[in-house]
Amino acid sequence: MPDATIQRPAWAGLRVALVHDWLTGMRGGEKVLESICRLFPDAPLYTLLHVPGSVSPLIESRAIHTSLIQRLPQAVRRYREYLPLFPVAIEQFDFDHVDLIISTSHCAAKSVVKTGRAVHLCYCHSPMRYAWDQFDAYFGPERLGRWPSALARQVMAWMARWDRDTAHRVDMYLANSHYVAGRIARYYNRRATVLHPPVDTDFFTPAGATPAPDFLVVSALVPYKRLDVAIDAANRAHAPLVVVGSGPDEARLRARAGATVTFAGSLEGDALRDRYRRARAVLLPGEEDFGIVPVEAMACGRPVIALGTGGATETVVPGVTGRLVEPGVEAFAAALQEFDDAAFDPAVIRAHAERFAAARFESAFAGAVTAALGAGAVC
């Protein structure tokens, strides 16, 4: 991979700070952060919460500054319950010494307070999902009960107002998809340039082996990922499904899984790549802002069956790299029953995935930083 740190004329000598919501695992957002860390090897990292050892060595090697959330009781396990405190926590960071702030945000990171001279570039994975349009998936009555849900709705309405009112703190937005750029326009009344996230296509590669008969889901086990749809579809189609991932929804999902569904836990590195390579197809049952898992699967030459809305429509080419399906268990069950992986060419799928290579992302991101600095007249 080209070393993007060799030439940095636009920001050489500037004091740079990176901001990320929280560091609790290597998911899509953290892989974006990892690429940004390569561009800014000396920049300190500010985050609400850090679980040591949970992210890559490149990220762990930074000077990492955490917020008051880190010091709250059982924060590592229960940090999501402290969501109403996130505004206070993210605003406590002092950036008086900083010329350039780069945030990667799906919750609160974009709302840091900057000085007048600093330029703030935000790579936005999504406006705060649970406060805007996915409240029921997280805090609906069927999950919390009637009265706790009603209380949570009042809190999330306040969080949505705060999220909207702090959108002006960002000088330039980058969105991870056209879908998210639309949400930024709708909720923040701001324009965003689309830059798709990076995928390590040097690591995720085809193996050439005959795939197993199993379908695969790779996901955090949280409500909005809609793993329940994939599991119910596998139950209905009597299709073998392997679920890779962990999260607070695990017990609920295990309880609804039939005999053909197995849980493999969290996998990384070679073990995850091996699962991709051996999958008959990889499923994406929920509406994703972008969805890095389908692209990792395609980099391994495997087709994808995805919900035909959101970010998947920007990565999956129907009939070429996979299939887009209508919402609902019946549609996914029918797709599993009818799916013929032999109809897809692994080499063609792989070539499509190379459009999302990390080197391309880092080059484009460096250009965006240069543009942001020029617009902000930082010297």
PDB file of C-alpha atoms in Angstrom, residues 16-192:
ATOM      1  CA  VAL A  16      -3.945  17.926  14.454  1.00  0.00           C
ATOM      2  CA  ALA A  17      -6.378  16.064  16.726  1.00  0.00           C
ATOM      3  CA  LEU A  18      -8.500  13.033  15.847  1.00  0.00           C
ATOM      4  CA  VAL A  19     -11.894  12.434  17.492  1.00  0.00           C
ATOM      5  CA  HIS A  20     -13.841   9.156  17.458  1.00  0.00           C
ATOM      6  CA  ASP A  21     -17.037   8.257  19.306  1.00  0.00           C
ATOM      7  CA  TRP A  22     -15.724   5.240  21.227  1.00  0.00           C
ATOM      8  CA  LEU A  23     -13.124   2.504  20.889  1.00  0.00           C
ATOM      9  CA  THR A  24     -14.675  -0.841  21.798  1.00  0.00           C
ATOM     10  CA  GLY A  25     -13.918  -2.999  18.739  1.00  0.00           C
ATOM     11  CA  MET A  26     -12.725  -3.039  15.132  1.00  0.00           C
ATOM     12  CA  ARG A  27     -15.876  -2.413  13.129  1.00  0.00           C
ATOM     13  CA  GLY A  28     -16.308  -0.368   9.965  1.00  0.00           C
ATOM     14  CA  GLY A  29     -15.872   2.986  11.684  1.00  0.00           C
ATOM     15  CA  GLU A  30     -12.649   1.898  13.317  1.00  0.00           C
ATOM     16  CA  LYS A  31     -11.278   0.733   9.965  1.00  0.00           C
ATOM     17  CA  VAL A  32     -11.888   4.224   8.603  1.00  0.00           C
ATOM     18  CA  LEU A  33     -10.125   5.633  11.660  1.00  0.00           C
ATOM     19  CA  GLU A  34      -7.193   3.302  11.038  1.00  0.00           C
ATOM     20  CA  SER A  35      -6.709   4.716   7.531  1.00  0.00           C
ATOM     21  CA  ILE A  36      -6.855   8.266   8.888  1.00  0.00           C
ATOM     22  CA  CYS A  37      -4.274   7.324  11.525  1.00  0.00           C
ATOM     23  CA  ARG A  38      -1.899   6.324   8.742  1.00  0.00           C
ATOM     24  CA  LEU A  39      -2.239   9.800   7.250  1.00  0.00           C
ATOM     25  CA  PHE A  40      -1.673  11.487  10.622  1.00  0.00           C
ATOM     26  CA  PRO A  41       0.785   9.254  12.476  1.00  0.00           C
ATOM     27  CA  ASP A  42       1.462  11.700  15.320  1.00  0.00           C
ATOM     28  CA  ALA A  43      -2.030  13.069  15.988  1.00  0.00           C
ATOM     29  CA  PRO A  44      -3.530  12.336  19.435  1.00  0.00           C
ATOM     30  CA  LEU A  45      -6.912  10.646  19.576  1.00  0.00           C
ATOM     31  CA  TYR A  46      -9.871  11.796  21.687  1.00  0.00           C
ATOM     32  CA  THR A  47     -12.760   9.433  22.427  1.00  0.00           C
ATOM     33  CA  LEU A  48     -15.638   9.014  24.872  1.00  0.00           C
ATOM     34  CA  LEU A  49     -14.505   5.536  25.926  1.00  0.00           C
ATOM     35  CA  HIS A  50     -11.562   3.245  25.230  1.00  0.00           C
ATOM     36  CA  VAL A  51     -11.448  -0.478  25.944  1.00  0.00           C
ATOM     37  CA  PRO A  52      -7.696  -1.230  25.850  1.00  0.00           C
ATOM     38  CA  GLY A  53      -6.783  -3.909  23.339  1.00  0.00           C
ATOM     39  CA  SER A  54     -10.110  -3.701  21.502  1.00  0.00           C
ATOM     40  CA  VAL A  55      -8.783  -2.002  18.365  1.00  0.00           C
ATOM     41  CA  SER A  56      -5.822  -2.452  16.040  1.00  0.00           C
ATOM     42  CA  PRO A  57      -2.217  -1.913  17.192  1.00  0.00           C
ATOM     43  CA  LEU A  58      -2.001   1.137  14.919  1.00  0.00           C
ATOM     44  CA  ILE A  59      -4.865   2.822  16.787  1.00  0.00           C
ATOM     45  CA  GLU A  60      -3.766   1.548  20.200  1.00  0.00           C
ATOM     46  CA  SER A  61      -0.343   3.135  19.668  1.00  0.00           C
ATOM     47  CA  ARG A  62      -1.785   6.674  19.739  1.00  0.00           C
ATOM     48  CA  ALA A  63      -1.912   9.009  22.671  1.00  0.00           C
ATOM     49  CA  ILE A  64      -5.566   8.293  23.558  1.00  0.00           C
ATOM     50  CA  HIS A  65      -7.552  10.773  25.676  1.00  0.00           C
ATOM     51  CA  THR A  66     -10.877   9.621  27.135  1.00  0.00           C
ATOM     52  CA  SER A  67     -13.862  11.488  28.575  1.00  0.00           C
ATOM     53  CA  LEU A  68     -15.694  11.345  31.881  1.00  0.00           C
ATOM     54  CA  ILE A  69     -17.648   8.345  30.521  1.00  0.00           C
ATOM     55  CA  GLN A  70     -14.506   6.238  31.036  1.00  0.00           C
ATOM     56  CA  ARG A  71     -14.696   6.831  34.786  1.00  0.00           C
ATOM     57  CA  LEU A  72     -18.360   5.969  35.295  1.00  0.00           C
ATOM     58  CA  PRO A  73     -19.405   2.661  36.934  1.00  0.00           C
ATOM     59  CA  GLN A  74     -19.221  -0.363  34.607  1.00  0.00           C
ATOM     60  CA  ALA A  75     -18.643   1.967  31.668  1.00  0.00           C
ATOM     61  CA  VAL A  76     -17.063  -0.707  29.467  1.00  0.00           C
ATOM     62  CA  ARG A  77     -20.184  -2.866  29.623  1.00  0.00           C
ATOM     63  CA  ARG A  78     -22.881  -0.213  30.019  1.00  0.00           C
ATOM     64  CA  TYR A  79     -21.597   2.847  28.149  1.00  0.00           C
ATOM     65  CA  ARG A  80     -24.660   2.952  25.892  1.00  0.00           C
ATOM     66  CA  GLU A  81     -26.798   3.572  28.983  1.00  0.00           C
ATOM     67  CA  TYR A  82     -24.873   6.810  29.548  1.00  0.00           C
ATOM     68  CA  LEU A  83     -25.997   8.241  26.213  1.00  0.00           C
ATOM     69  CA  PRO A  84     -27.667  11.341  27.781  1.00  0.00           C
ATOM     70  CA  LEU A  85     -24.257  12.302  29.206  1.00  0.00           C
ATOM     71  CA  PHE A  86     -22.483  12.151  25.843  1.00  0.00           C
ATOM     72  CA  PRO A  87     -23.078  15.859  25.017  1.00  0.00           C
ATOM     73  CA  VAL A  88     -21.388  16.988  28.230  1.00  0.00           C
ATOM     74  CA  ALA A  89     -18.607  14.429  27.801  1.00  0.00           C
ATOM     75  CA  ILE A  90     -17.730  15.288  24.192  1.00  0.00           C
ATOM     76  CA  GLU A  91     -17.766  19.019  24.882  1.00  0.00           C
ATOM     77  CA  GLN A  92     -15.278  18.727  27.758  1.00  0.00           C
ATOM     78  CA  PHE A  93     -12.293  18.192  25.445  1.00  0.00           C
ATOM     79  CA  ASP A  94      -9.962  21.174  25.133  1.00  0.00           C
ATOM     80  CA  PHE A  95      -8.837  21.947  21.568  1.00  0.00           C
ATOM     81  CA  ASP A  96      -7.398  25.408  22.175  1.00  0.00           C
ATOM     82  CA  HIS A  97      -4.010  24.163  20.959  1.00  0.00           C
ATOM     83  CA  VAL A  98      -5.341  22.520  17.768  1.00  0.00           C
ATOM     84  CA  ASP A  99      -5.331  23.806  14.159  1.00  0.00           C
ATOM     85  CA  LEU A 100      -7.158  20.873  12.537  1.00  0.00           C
ATOM     86  CA  ILE A 101      -9.784  18.561  14.033  1.00  0.00           C
ATOM     87  CA  ILE A 102     -10.767  15.397  12.180  1.00  0.00           C
ATOM     88  CA  SER A 103     -13.753  13.561  13.621  1.00  0.00           C
ATOM     89  CA  THR A 104     -15.215  10.226  12.610  1.00  0.00           C
ATOM     90  CA  SER A 105     -18.752  10.310  13.905  1.00  0.00           C
ATOM     91  CA  HIS A 106     -21.973   8.343  14.100  1.00  0.00           C
ATOM     92  CA  CYS A 107     -23.019   9.719  17.455  1.00  0.00           C
ATOM     93  CA  ALA A 108     -21.375  12.634  19.247  1.00  0.00           C
ATOM     94  CA  ALA A 109     -17.828  13.087  17.906  1.00  0.00           C
ATOM     95  CA  LYS A 110     -18.883  15.697  15.360  1.00  0.00           C
ATOM     96  CA  SER A 111     -20.080  17.983  18.165  1.00  0.00           C
ATOM     97  CA  VAL A 112     -16.717  18.787  19.754  1.00  0.00           C
ATOM     98  CA  VAL A 113     -16.154  22.471  20.493  1.00  0.00           C
ATOM     99  CA  LYS A 114     -13.361  24.062  18.466  1.00  0.00           C
ATOM    100  CA  THR A 115     -11.599  27.390  18.650  1.00  0.00           C
ATOM    101  CA  GLY A 116     -12.147  30.069  16.049  1.00  0.00           C
ATOM    102  CA  ARG A 117      -8.925  29.340  14.194  1.00  0.00           C
ATOM    103  CA  ALA A 118      -9.318  25.560  13.951  1.00  0.00           C
ATOM    104  CA  VAL A 119     -10.800  23.762  10.946  1.00  0.00           C
ATOM    105  CA  HIS A 120     -13.081  20.790  11.671  1.00  0.00           C
ATOM    106  CA  LEU A 121     -13.473  18.063   9.027  1.00  0.00           C
ATOM    107  CA  CYS A 122     -16.026  15.394   9.920  1.00  0.00           C
ATOM    108  CA  TYR A 123     -16.213  11.972   8.305  1.00  0.00           C
ATOM    109  CA  CYS A 124     -19.837  11.201   9.113  1.00  0.00           C
ATOM    110  CA  HIS A 125     -20.961   7.575   9.205  1.00  0.00           C
ATOM    111  CA  SER A 126     -24.482   8.723  10.049  1.00  0.00           C
ATOM    112  CA  PRO A 127     -26.403  11.335  11.992  1.00  0.00           C
ATOM    113  CA  MET A 128     -27.316   9.847  15.363  1.00  0.00           C
ATOM    114  CA  ARG A 129     -29.465   6.888  14.307  1.00  0.00           C
ATOM    115  CA  TYR A 130     -31.406   6.247  17.506  1.00  0.00           C
ATOM    116  CA  ALA A 131     -32.281   9.922  17.940  1.00  0.00           C
ATOM    117  CA  TRP A 132     -33.596  10.443  14.405  1.00  0.00           C
ATOM    118  CA  ASP A 133     -35.105   7.518  12.554  1.00  0.00           C
ATOM    119  CA  GLN A 134     -34.270   4.274  14.360  1.00  0.00           C
ATOM    120  CA  PHE A 135     -35.713   4.961  17.793  1.00  0.00           C
ATOM    121  CA  ASP A 136     -38.025   1.941  17.802  1.00  0.00           C
ATOM    122  CA  ALA A 137     -35.214  -0.483  16.974  1.00  0.00           C
ATOM    123  CA  TYR A 138     -33.366   0.569  20.122  1.00  0.00           C
ATOM    124  CA  PHE A 139     -35.931   1.964  22.539  1.00  0.00           C
ATOM    125  CA  GLY A 140     -39.365   0.896  21.292  1.00  0.00           C
ATOM    126  CA  PRO A 141     -42.068  -0.390  23.683  1.00  0.00           C
ATOM    127  CA  GLU A 142     -41.428  -4.008  22.683  1.00  0.00           C
ATOM    128  CA  ARG A 143     -37.834  -3.637  23.880  1.00  0.00           C
ATOM    129  CA  LEU A 144     -38.140  -1.418  26.963  1.00  0.00           C
ATOM    130  CA  GLY A 145     -41.801  -1.523  27.882  1.00  0.00           C
ATOM    131  CA  ARG A 146     -44.388   1.212  27.445  1.00  0.00           C
ATOM    132  CA  TRP A 147     -43.370   3.739  30.104  1.00  0.00           C
ATOM    133  CA  PRO A 148     -39.567   3.399  29.824  1.00  0.00           C
ATOM    134  CA  SER A 149     -39.941   3.760  26.056  1.00  0.00           C
ATOM    135  CA  ALA A 150     -42.015   6.908  26.478  1.00  0.00           C
ATOM    136  CA  LEU A 151     -39.341   8.384  28.744  1.00  0.00           C
ATOM    137  CA  ALA A 152     -36.602   7.384  26.312  1.00  0.00           C
ATOM    138  CA  ARG A 153     -38.492   9.112  23.503  1.00  0.00           C
ATOM    139  CA  GLN A 154     -38.343  12.404  25.394  1.00  0.00           C
ATOM    140  CA  VAL A 155     -34.617  11.990  25.999  1.00  0.00           C
ATOM    141  CA  MET A 156     -33.936  11.097  22.357  1.00  0.00           C
ATOM    142  CA  ALA A 157     -35.974  14.071  21.149  1.00  0.00           C
ATOM    143  CA  TRP A 158     -33.669  16.277  23.221  1.00  0.00           C
ATOM    144  CA  MET A 159     -30.630  14.441  21.814  1.00  0.00           C
ATOM    145  CA  ALA A 160     -31.892  15.007  18.262  1.00  0.00           C
ATOM    146  CA  ARG A 161     -32.215  18.743  18.904  1.00  0.00           C
ATOM    147  CA  TRP A 162     -28.686  18.822  20.324  1.00  0.00           C
ATOM    148  CA  ASP A 163     -27.379  16.830  17.355  1.00  0.00           C
ATOM    149  CA  ARG A 164     -29.011  19.269  14.925  1.00  0.00           C
ATOM    150  CA  ASP A 165     -27.981  22.402  16.819  1.00  0.00           C
ATOM    151  CA  THR A 166     -24.315  21.382  16.929  1.00  0.00           C
ATOM    152  CA  ALA A 167     -24.071  20.493  13.228  1.00  0.00           C
ATOM    153  CA  HIS A 168     -22.624  23.949  12.481  1.00  0.00           C
ATOM    154  CA  ARG A 169     -19.486  23.123  14.490  1.00  0.00           C
ATOM    155  CA  VAL A 170     -18.212  21.187  11.466  1.00  0.00           C
ATOM    156  CA  ASP A 171     -16.587  23.124   8.620  1.00  0.00           C
ATOM    157  CA  MET A 172     -16.720  20.311   6.056  1.00  0.00           C
ATOM    158  CA  TYR A 173     -18.644  17.048   6.027  1.00  0.00           C
ATOM    159  CA  LEU A 174     -17.626  13.862   4.280  1.00  0.00           C
ATOM    160  CA  ALA A 175     -20.306  11.167   4.084  1.00  0.00           C
ATOM    161  CA  ASN A 176     -19.649   7.454   3.751  1.00  0.00           C
ATOM    162  CA  SER A 177     -22.406   7.075   1.140  1.00  0.00           C
ATOM    163  CA  HIS A 178     -24.925   9.046  -0.914  1.00  0.00           C
ATOM    164  CA  TYR A 179     -27.558   7.643   1.411  1.00  0.00           C
ATOM    165  CA  VAL A 180     -25.890   9.256   4.433  1.00  0.00           C
ATOM    166  CA  ALA A 181     -25.252  12.484   2.511  1.00  0.00           C
ATOM    167  CA  GLY A 182     -29.019  12.659   2.075  1.00  0.00           C
ATOM    168  CA  ARG A 183     -29.562  12.201   5.801  1.00  0.00           C
ATOM    169  CA  ILE A 184     -26.996  14.926   6.566  1.00  0.00           C
ATOM    170  CA  ALA A 185     -28.886  17.278   4.262  1.00  0.00           C
ATOM    171  CA  ARG A 186     -32.227  16.322   5.814  1.00  0.00           C
ATOM    172  CA  TYR A 187     -31.293  16.509   9.499  1.00  0.00           C
ATOM    173  CA  TYR A 188     -28.384  18.996   9.528  1.00  0.00           C
ATOM    174  CA  ASN A 189     -29.232  21.128   6.478  1.00  0.00           C
ATOM    175  CA  ARG A 190     -25.618  20.707   5.378  1.00  0.00           C
ATOM    176  CA  ARG A 191     -23.968  19.481   2.194  1.00  0.00           C
ATOM    177  CA  ALA A 192     -21.566  16.544   2.294  1.00  0.00           C
TER     178      ALA A 192
END
